Short mmCIF file of C-alpha atoms and ligand atoms in Angstrom, two decimals:
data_model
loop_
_atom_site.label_atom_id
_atom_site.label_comp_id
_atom_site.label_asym_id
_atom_site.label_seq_id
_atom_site.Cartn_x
_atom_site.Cartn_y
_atom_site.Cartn_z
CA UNK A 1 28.81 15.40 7.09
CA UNK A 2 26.72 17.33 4.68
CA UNK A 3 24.20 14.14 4.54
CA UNK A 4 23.66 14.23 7.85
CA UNK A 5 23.17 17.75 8.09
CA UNK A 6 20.02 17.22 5.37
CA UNK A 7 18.35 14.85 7.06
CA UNK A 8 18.40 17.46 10.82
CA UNK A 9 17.03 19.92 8.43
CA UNK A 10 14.42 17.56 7.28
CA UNK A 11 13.62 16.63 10.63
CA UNK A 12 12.26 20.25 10.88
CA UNK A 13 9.12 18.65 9.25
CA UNK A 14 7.85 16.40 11.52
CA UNK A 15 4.52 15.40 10.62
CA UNK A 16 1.63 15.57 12.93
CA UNK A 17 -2.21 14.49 12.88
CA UNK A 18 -2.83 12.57 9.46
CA UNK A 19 -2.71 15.58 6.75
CA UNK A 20 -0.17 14.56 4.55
CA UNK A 21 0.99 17.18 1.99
CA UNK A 22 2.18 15.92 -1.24
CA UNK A 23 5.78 17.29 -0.89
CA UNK A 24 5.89 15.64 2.88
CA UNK A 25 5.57 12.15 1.30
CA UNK A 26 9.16 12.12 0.12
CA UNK A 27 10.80 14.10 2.97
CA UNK A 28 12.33 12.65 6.33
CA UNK A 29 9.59 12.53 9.25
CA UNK A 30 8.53 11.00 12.54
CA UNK A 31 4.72 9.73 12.11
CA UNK A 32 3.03 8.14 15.06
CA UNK A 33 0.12 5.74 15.12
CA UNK A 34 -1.93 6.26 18.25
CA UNK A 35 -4.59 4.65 19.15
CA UNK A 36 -6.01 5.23 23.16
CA UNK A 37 -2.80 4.72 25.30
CA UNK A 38 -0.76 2.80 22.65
CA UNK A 39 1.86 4.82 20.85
CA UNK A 40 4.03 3.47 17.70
CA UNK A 41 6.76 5.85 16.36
CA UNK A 42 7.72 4.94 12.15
CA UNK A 43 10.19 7.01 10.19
CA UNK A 44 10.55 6.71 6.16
CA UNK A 45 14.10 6.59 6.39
CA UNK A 46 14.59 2.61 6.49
CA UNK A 47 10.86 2.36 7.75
CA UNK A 48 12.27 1.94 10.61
CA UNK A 49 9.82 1.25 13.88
CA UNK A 50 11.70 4.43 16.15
CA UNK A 51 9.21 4.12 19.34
CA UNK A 52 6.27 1.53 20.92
CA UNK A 53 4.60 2.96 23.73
CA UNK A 54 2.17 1.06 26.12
CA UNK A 55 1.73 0.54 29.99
CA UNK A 56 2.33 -1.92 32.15
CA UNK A 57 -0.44 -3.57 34.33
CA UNK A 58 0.02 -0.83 37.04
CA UNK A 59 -0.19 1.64 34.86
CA UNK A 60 3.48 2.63 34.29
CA UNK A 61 4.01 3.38 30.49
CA UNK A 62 7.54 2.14 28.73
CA UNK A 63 8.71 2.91 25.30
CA UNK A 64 9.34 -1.46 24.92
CA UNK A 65 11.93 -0.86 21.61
CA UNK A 66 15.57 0.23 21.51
CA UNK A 67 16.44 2.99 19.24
CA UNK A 68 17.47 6.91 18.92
CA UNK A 69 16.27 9.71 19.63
CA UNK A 70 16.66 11.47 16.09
CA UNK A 71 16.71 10.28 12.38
CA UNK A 72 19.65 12.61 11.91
CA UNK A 73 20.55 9.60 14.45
CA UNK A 74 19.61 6.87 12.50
CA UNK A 75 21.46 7.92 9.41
CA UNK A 76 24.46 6.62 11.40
CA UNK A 77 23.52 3.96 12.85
CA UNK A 78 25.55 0.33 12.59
CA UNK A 79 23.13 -1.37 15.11
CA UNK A 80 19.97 -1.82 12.99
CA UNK A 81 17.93 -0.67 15.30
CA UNK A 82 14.28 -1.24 13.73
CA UNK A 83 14.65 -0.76 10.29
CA UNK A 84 13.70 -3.30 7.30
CA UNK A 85 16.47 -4.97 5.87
CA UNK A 86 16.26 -6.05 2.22
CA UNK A 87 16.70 -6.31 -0.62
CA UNK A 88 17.21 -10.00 0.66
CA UNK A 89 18.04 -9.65 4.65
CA UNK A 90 20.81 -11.78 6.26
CA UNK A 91 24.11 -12.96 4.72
CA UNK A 92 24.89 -13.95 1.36
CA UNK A 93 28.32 -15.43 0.87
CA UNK A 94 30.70 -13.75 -0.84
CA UNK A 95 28.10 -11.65 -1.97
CA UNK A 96 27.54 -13.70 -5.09
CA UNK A 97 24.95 -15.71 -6.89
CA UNK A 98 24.00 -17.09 -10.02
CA UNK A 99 20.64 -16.65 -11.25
CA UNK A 100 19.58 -18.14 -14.63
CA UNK A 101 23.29 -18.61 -15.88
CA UNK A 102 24.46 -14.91 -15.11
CA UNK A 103 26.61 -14.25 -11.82
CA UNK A 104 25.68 -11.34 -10.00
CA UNK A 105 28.38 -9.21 -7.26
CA UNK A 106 26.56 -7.66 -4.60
CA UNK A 107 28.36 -5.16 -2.37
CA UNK A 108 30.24 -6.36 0.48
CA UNK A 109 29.99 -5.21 4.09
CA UNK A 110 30.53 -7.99 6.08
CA UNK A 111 33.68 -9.52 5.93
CA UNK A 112 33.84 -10.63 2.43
CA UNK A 113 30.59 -11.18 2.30
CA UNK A 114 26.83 -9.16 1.77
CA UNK A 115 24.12 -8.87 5.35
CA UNK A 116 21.30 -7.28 5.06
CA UNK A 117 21.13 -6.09 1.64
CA UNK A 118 24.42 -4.27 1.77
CA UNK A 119 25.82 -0.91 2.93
CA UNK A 120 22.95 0.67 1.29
CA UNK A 121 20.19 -1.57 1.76
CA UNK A 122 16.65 -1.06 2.03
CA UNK A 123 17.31 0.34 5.85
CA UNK A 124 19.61 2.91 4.58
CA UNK A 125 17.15 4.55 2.13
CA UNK A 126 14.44 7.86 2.15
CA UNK A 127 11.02 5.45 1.51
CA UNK A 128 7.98 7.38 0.38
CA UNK A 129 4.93 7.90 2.43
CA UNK A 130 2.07 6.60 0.54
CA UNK A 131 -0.80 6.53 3.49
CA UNK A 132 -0.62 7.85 6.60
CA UNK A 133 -3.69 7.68 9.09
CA UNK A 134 -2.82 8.48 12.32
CA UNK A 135 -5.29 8.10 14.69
CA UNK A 136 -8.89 5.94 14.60
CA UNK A 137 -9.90 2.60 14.74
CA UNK A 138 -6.97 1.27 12.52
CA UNK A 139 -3.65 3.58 12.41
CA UNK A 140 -1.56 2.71 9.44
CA UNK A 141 1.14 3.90 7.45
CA UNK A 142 2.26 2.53 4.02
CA UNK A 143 5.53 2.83 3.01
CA UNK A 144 6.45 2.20 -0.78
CA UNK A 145 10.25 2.56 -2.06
CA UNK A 146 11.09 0.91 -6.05
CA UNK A 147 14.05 -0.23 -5.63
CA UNK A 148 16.09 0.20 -9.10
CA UNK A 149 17.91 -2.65 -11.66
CA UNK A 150 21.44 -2.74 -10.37
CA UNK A 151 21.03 -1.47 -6.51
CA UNK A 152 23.84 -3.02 -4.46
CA UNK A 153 24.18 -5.39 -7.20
CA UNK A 154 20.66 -6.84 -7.48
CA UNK A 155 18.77 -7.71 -10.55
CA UNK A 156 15.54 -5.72 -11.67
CA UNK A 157 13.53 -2.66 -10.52
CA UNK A 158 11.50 -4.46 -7.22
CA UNK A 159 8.57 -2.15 -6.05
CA UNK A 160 8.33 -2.87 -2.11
CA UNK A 161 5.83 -1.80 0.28
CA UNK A 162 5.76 -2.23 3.70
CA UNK A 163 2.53 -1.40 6.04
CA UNK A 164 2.62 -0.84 9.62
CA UNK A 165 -0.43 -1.27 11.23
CA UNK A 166 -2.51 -0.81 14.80
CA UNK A 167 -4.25 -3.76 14.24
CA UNK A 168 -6.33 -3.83 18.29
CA UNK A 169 -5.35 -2.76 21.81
CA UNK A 170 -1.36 -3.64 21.43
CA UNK A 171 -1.21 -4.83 18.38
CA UNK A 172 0.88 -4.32 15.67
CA UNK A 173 0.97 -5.41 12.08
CA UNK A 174 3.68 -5.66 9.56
CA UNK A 175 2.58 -6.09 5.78
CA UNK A 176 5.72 -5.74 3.57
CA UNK A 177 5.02 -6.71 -0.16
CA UNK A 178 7.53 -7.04 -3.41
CA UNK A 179 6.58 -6.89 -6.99
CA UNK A 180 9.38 -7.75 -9.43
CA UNK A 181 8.78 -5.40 -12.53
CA UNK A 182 11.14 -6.71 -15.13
CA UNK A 183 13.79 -8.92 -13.91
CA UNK A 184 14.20 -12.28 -11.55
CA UNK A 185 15.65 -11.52 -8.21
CA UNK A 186 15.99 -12.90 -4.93
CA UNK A 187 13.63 -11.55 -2.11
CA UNK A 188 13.95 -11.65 1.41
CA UNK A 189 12.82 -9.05 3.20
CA UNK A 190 12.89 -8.78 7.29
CA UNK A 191 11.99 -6.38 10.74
CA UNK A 192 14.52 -5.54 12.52
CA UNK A 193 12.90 -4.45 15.84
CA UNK A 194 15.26 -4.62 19.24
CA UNK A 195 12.37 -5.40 22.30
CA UNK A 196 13.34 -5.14 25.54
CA UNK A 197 9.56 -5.57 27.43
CA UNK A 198 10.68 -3.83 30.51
CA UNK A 199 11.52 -0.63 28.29
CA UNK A 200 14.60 0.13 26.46
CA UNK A 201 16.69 1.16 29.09
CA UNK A 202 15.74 -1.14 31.94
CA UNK A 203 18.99 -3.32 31.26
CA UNK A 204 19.46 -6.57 29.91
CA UNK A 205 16.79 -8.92 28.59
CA UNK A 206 18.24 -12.17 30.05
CA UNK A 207 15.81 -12.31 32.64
CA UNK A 208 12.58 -12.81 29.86
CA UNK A 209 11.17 -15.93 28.97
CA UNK A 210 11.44 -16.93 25.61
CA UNK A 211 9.07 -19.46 23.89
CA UNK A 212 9.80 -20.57 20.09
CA UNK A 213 7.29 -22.72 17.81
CA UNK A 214 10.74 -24.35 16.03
CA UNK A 215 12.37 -27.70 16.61
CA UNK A 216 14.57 -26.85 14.37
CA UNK A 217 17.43 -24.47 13.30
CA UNK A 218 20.16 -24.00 10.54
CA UNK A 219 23.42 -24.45 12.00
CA UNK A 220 25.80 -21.45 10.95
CA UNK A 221 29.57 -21.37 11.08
CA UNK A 222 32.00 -18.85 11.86
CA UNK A 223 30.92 -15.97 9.43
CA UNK A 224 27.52 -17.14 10.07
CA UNK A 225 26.57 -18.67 7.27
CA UNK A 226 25.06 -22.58 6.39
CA UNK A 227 27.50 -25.12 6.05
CA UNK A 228 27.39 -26.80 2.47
CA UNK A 229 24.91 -28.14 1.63
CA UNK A 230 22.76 -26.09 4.27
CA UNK A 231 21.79 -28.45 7.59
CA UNK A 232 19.02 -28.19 9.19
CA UNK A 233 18.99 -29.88 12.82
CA UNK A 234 16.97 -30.66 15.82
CA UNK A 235 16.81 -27.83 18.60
CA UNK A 236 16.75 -31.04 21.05
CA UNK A 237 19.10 -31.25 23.40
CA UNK A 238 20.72 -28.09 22.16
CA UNK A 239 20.86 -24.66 24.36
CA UNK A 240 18.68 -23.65 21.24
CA UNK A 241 16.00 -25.22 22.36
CA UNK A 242 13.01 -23.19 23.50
CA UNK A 243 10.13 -25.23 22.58
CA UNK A 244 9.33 -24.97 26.18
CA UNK A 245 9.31 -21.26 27.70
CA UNK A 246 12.96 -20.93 29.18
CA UNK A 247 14.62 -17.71 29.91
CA UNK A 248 16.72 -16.50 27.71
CA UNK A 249 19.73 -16.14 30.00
CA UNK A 250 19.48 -19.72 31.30
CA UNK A 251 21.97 -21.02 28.16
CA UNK A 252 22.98 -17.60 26.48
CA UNK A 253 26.34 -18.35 27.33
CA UNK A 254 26.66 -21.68 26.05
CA UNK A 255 26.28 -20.32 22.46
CA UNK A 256 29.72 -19.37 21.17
CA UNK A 257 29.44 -20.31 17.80
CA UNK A 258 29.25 -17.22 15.81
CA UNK A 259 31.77 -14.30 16.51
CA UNK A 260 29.87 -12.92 19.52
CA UNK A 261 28.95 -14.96 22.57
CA UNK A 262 24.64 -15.16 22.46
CA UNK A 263 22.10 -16.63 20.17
CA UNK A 264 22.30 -14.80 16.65
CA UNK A 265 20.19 -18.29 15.06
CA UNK A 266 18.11 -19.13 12.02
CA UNK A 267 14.74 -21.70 13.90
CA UNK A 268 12.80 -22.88 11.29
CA UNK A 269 9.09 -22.10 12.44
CA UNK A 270 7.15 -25.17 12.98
CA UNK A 271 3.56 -25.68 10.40
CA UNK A 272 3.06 -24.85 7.04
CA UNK A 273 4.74 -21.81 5.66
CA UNK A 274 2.77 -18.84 4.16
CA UNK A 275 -0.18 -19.57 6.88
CA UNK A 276 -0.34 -16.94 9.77
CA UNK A 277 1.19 -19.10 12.92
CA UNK A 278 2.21 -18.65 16.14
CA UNK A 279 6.34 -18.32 16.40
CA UNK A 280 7.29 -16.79 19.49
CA UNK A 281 6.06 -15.79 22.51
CA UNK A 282 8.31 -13.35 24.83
CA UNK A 283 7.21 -12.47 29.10
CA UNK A 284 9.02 -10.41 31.29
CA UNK A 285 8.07 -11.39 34.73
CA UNK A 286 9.16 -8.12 36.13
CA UNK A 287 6.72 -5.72 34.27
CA UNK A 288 4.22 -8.49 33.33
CA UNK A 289 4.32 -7.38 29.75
CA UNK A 290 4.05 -10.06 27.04
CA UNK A 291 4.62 -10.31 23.45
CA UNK A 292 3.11 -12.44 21.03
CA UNK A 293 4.71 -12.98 17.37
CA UNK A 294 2.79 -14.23 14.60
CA UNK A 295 4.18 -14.33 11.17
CA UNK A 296 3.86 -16.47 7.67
CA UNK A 297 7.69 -17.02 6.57
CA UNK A 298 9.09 -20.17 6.98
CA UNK A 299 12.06 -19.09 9.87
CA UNK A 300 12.75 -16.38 12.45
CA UNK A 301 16.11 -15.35 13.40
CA UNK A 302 16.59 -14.77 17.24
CA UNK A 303 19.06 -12.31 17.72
CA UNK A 304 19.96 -11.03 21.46
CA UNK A 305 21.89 -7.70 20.67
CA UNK A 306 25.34 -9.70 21.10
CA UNK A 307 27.22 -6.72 19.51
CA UNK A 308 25.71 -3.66 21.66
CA UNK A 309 28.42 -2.19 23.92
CA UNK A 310 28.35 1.18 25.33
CA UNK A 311 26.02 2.22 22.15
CA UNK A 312 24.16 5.37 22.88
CA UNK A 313 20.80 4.78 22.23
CA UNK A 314 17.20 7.25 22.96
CA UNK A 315 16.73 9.39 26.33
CA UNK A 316 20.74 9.31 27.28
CA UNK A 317 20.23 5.19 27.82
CA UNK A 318 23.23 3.52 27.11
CA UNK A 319 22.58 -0.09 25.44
CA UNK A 320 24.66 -3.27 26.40
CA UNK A 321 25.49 -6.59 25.47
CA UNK A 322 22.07 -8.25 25.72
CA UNK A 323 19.92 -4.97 26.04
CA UNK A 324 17.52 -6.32 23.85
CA UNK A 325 16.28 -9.30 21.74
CA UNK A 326 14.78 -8.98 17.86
CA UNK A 327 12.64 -11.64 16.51
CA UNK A 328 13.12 -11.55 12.62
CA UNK A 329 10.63 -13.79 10.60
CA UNK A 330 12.21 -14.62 7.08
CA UNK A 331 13.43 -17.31 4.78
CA UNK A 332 16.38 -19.71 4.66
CA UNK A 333 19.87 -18.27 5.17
CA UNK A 334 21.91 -17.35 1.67
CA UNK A 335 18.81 -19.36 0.15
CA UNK A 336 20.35 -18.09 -2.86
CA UNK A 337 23.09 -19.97 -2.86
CA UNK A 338 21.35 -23.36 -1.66
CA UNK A 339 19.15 -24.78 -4.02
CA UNK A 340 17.95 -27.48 -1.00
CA UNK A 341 16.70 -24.58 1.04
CA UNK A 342 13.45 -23.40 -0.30
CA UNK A 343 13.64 -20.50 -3.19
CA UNK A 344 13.72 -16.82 -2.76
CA UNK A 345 13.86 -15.87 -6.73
CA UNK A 346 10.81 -13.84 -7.50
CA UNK A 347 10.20 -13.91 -11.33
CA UNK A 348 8.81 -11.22 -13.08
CA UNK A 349 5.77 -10.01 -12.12
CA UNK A 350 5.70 -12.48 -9.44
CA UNK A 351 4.75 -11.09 -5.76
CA UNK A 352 6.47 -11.85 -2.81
CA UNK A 353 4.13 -10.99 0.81
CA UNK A 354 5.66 -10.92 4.18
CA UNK A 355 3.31 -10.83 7.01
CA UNK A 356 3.44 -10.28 10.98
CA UNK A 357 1.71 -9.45 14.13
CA UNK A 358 3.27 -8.67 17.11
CA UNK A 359 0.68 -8.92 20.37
CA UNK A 360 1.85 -7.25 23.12
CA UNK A 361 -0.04 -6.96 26.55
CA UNK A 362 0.21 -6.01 29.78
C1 NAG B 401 27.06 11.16 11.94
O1 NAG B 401 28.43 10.84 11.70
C2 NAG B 401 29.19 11.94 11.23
C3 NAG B 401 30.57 11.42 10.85
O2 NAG B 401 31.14 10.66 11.88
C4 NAG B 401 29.22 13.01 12.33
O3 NAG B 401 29.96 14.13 11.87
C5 NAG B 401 27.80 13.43 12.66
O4 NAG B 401 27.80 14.34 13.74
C6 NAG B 401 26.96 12.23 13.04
N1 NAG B 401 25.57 12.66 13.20
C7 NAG B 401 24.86 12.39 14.30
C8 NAG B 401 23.49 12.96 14.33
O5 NAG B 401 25.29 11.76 15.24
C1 NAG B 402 1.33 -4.25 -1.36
O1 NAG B 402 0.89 -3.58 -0.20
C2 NAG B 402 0.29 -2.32 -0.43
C3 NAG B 402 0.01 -1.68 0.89
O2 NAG B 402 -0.57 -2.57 1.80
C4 NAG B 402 -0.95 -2.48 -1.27
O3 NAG B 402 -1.52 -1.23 -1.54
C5 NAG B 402 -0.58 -3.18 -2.57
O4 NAG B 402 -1.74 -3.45 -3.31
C6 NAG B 402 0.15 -4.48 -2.29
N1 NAG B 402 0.64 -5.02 -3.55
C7 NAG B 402 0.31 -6.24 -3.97
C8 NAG B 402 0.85 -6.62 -5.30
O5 NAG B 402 -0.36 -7.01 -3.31
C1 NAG B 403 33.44 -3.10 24.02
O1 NAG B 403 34.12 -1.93 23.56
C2 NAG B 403 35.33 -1.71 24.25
C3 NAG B 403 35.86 -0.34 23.86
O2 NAG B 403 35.77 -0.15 22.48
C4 NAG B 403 36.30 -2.83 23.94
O3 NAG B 403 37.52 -2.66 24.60
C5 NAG B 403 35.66 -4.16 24.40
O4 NAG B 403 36.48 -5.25 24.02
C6 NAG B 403 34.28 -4.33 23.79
N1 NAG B 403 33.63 -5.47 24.40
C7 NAG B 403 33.12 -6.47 23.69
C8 NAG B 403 32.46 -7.56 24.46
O5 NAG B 403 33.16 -6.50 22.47
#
């Protein structure tokens, strides 16, 4: 596949250290934030989050994220592995909408309707590097991508940026921002991280324990979207419930909702939206690493990799059913489509900012 072959050759350029040459910003590359022995791996295709390196309490280092080994890789890939998903992540039935009296069709890739932005979402385009320091107190990288009037059906040219971060020992920040330049649209952008604490290939993650600040979800239906008008219900007394840390195998199997058996759910995050707030906290007993998520949208999807099966993933690993978990801050489900869920539209020249911190530890 001729597109495919492009991106190996661009590969060739991997950047190192933090000189950035004006025609790199544009190309393919692998750029890693290091800071003492903590390690995070970013490509601009999808600004995806490829690697995150760190050691355990004896000393024995992991790479904690699922992924590939290549971009050439990740051109391919159907699993989302760590991308950001956008223009507005998630599903959108029938991928339709009316905004301000004019019905927009988005393109369809799941089912009959649109997830994650479409075919050729935000995760399945070259970003540009805008600033890349690589090592010091504070690695960052900036990402910026304008996203044109029209793309997959969406309305207006949306400038996006989104900021990875080394934000202290373990720490990593997300800042993704949206300007809409001329046009209302929709925004709803999301990370799409797979962690599996005890490193990517150290099996299934059923064995964590999962904490979530939500007591409550969105119930979905069969093609996972809200029912109509969109529910939102108490976690009590539902194998959704993690209020208190539980591991995440104890009731995986009692979720058989959606099309794949495991929890694919929409928690609304307890506390007031757009404030910085605790929404999940993640433990493996066996390596003693943690993870801490903070974030500032209103809900978090918990998704536990119900779909991997036999998918080749980085070092020859080979990812199953459960390999890994991916907790997705964002806003109400096909929001667009339920005026009772809080709004996505952006009007023009509004700004939309998206904002999280995972805390890992050891
Ligand atoms: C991507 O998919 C195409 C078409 O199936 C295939 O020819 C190519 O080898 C794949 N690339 C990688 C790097 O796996
Ligand atoms: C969006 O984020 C980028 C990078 O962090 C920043 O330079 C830019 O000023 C932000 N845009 C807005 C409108 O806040
Ligand atoms: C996994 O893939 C195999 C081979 O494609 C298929 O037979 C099997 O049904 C799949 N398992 C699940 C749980 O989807």
């Amino acid at each position: 596949m001729a597109r495919g072959e492009l991106f190996l050759l661009a590969l060739l350029c991997v950047v190192a250290g933090s000189a950035l040459a004006a025609d790199a910003r544009k190309t393919v590359g692998v750029y890693e934030l290091k800071k003492g022995d903590f390690s995070v791996k970013v490509t601009n295709w999808g600004a995806t989050i490829m690697s995150v390196i760190l050691p355990d309490s004896r000393g024995n280092f992991a790479d904690v994220v699922l992924g590939l080994d290549t971009v050439a890789e990740y051109v391919n890939d159907t699993s989302f592995f760590g991308p950001v998903a956008g223009r507005v992540a998630q599903r959108i039935a029938r991928g339709r909408f009316v905004l301000d009296g004019k019905v927009y069709h988005l393109n369809i890739n799941d089912g009959r309707n649109t997830l994650q932005g479409g075919g050729r979402g935000f995760h399945k385009v070259i970003w540009t590097v805008k600033e890349f320091v690589g090592a010091g107190d504070y690695p960052y990288i900036t990402l910026y991508y304008r996203s044109f009037d029209g793309e997959q059906g969406f309305p207006g040219n949306l400038d996006v940026h989104v900021t990875y971060r080394v934000a202290g020992p373990y720490a990593l920040g997300v800042h993704m921002n949206a300007t809409a330049l001329d046009k209302a649209t929709p925004v709803n952008l999301l990370q799409h991280t797979y962690w599996n604490l005890g490193g990517h290939g150290a099996g299934d993650v059923l064995g964590h324990t999962l904490c979530l600040s939500a007591s409550r979800y969105t119930p979905l239906d069969g093609e996972m979207l809200p029912s109509s008008p969109g529910r939102v219900a108490p976690v009590a007394g539902t194998p959704f419930d993690f209020r208190a840390p539980a591991p995440i195998g104890a009731r995986v199997r009692q979720v058989t909702g959606g099309r794949a058996v495991g929890y694919d759910a929409n928690y609304v995050v307890d506390g007031e939206p757009d404030r910085m707030r605790p929404v999940a906290a993640v433990r493996d007993g066996a390596s003693g690493r943690a993870l801490e998520l903070w974030g500032n949208q209103p809900c978090v999807q918990l998704y536990t990799a119900n779909w991997l099966n036999r998918t080749r993933g980085k070092a020859g690993e080979v990812y199953d059913r459960y390999a890994g978990l991916c907790l997705e801050t964002q806003g109400y489900p096909d929001a667009v489509n339920h005026p009772e869920f809080p709004s996505q539209t952006l009007r023009r020249g509004q700004v939309y900012r998206h904002d999280m911190v995972f805390k890992l530890s050891s």
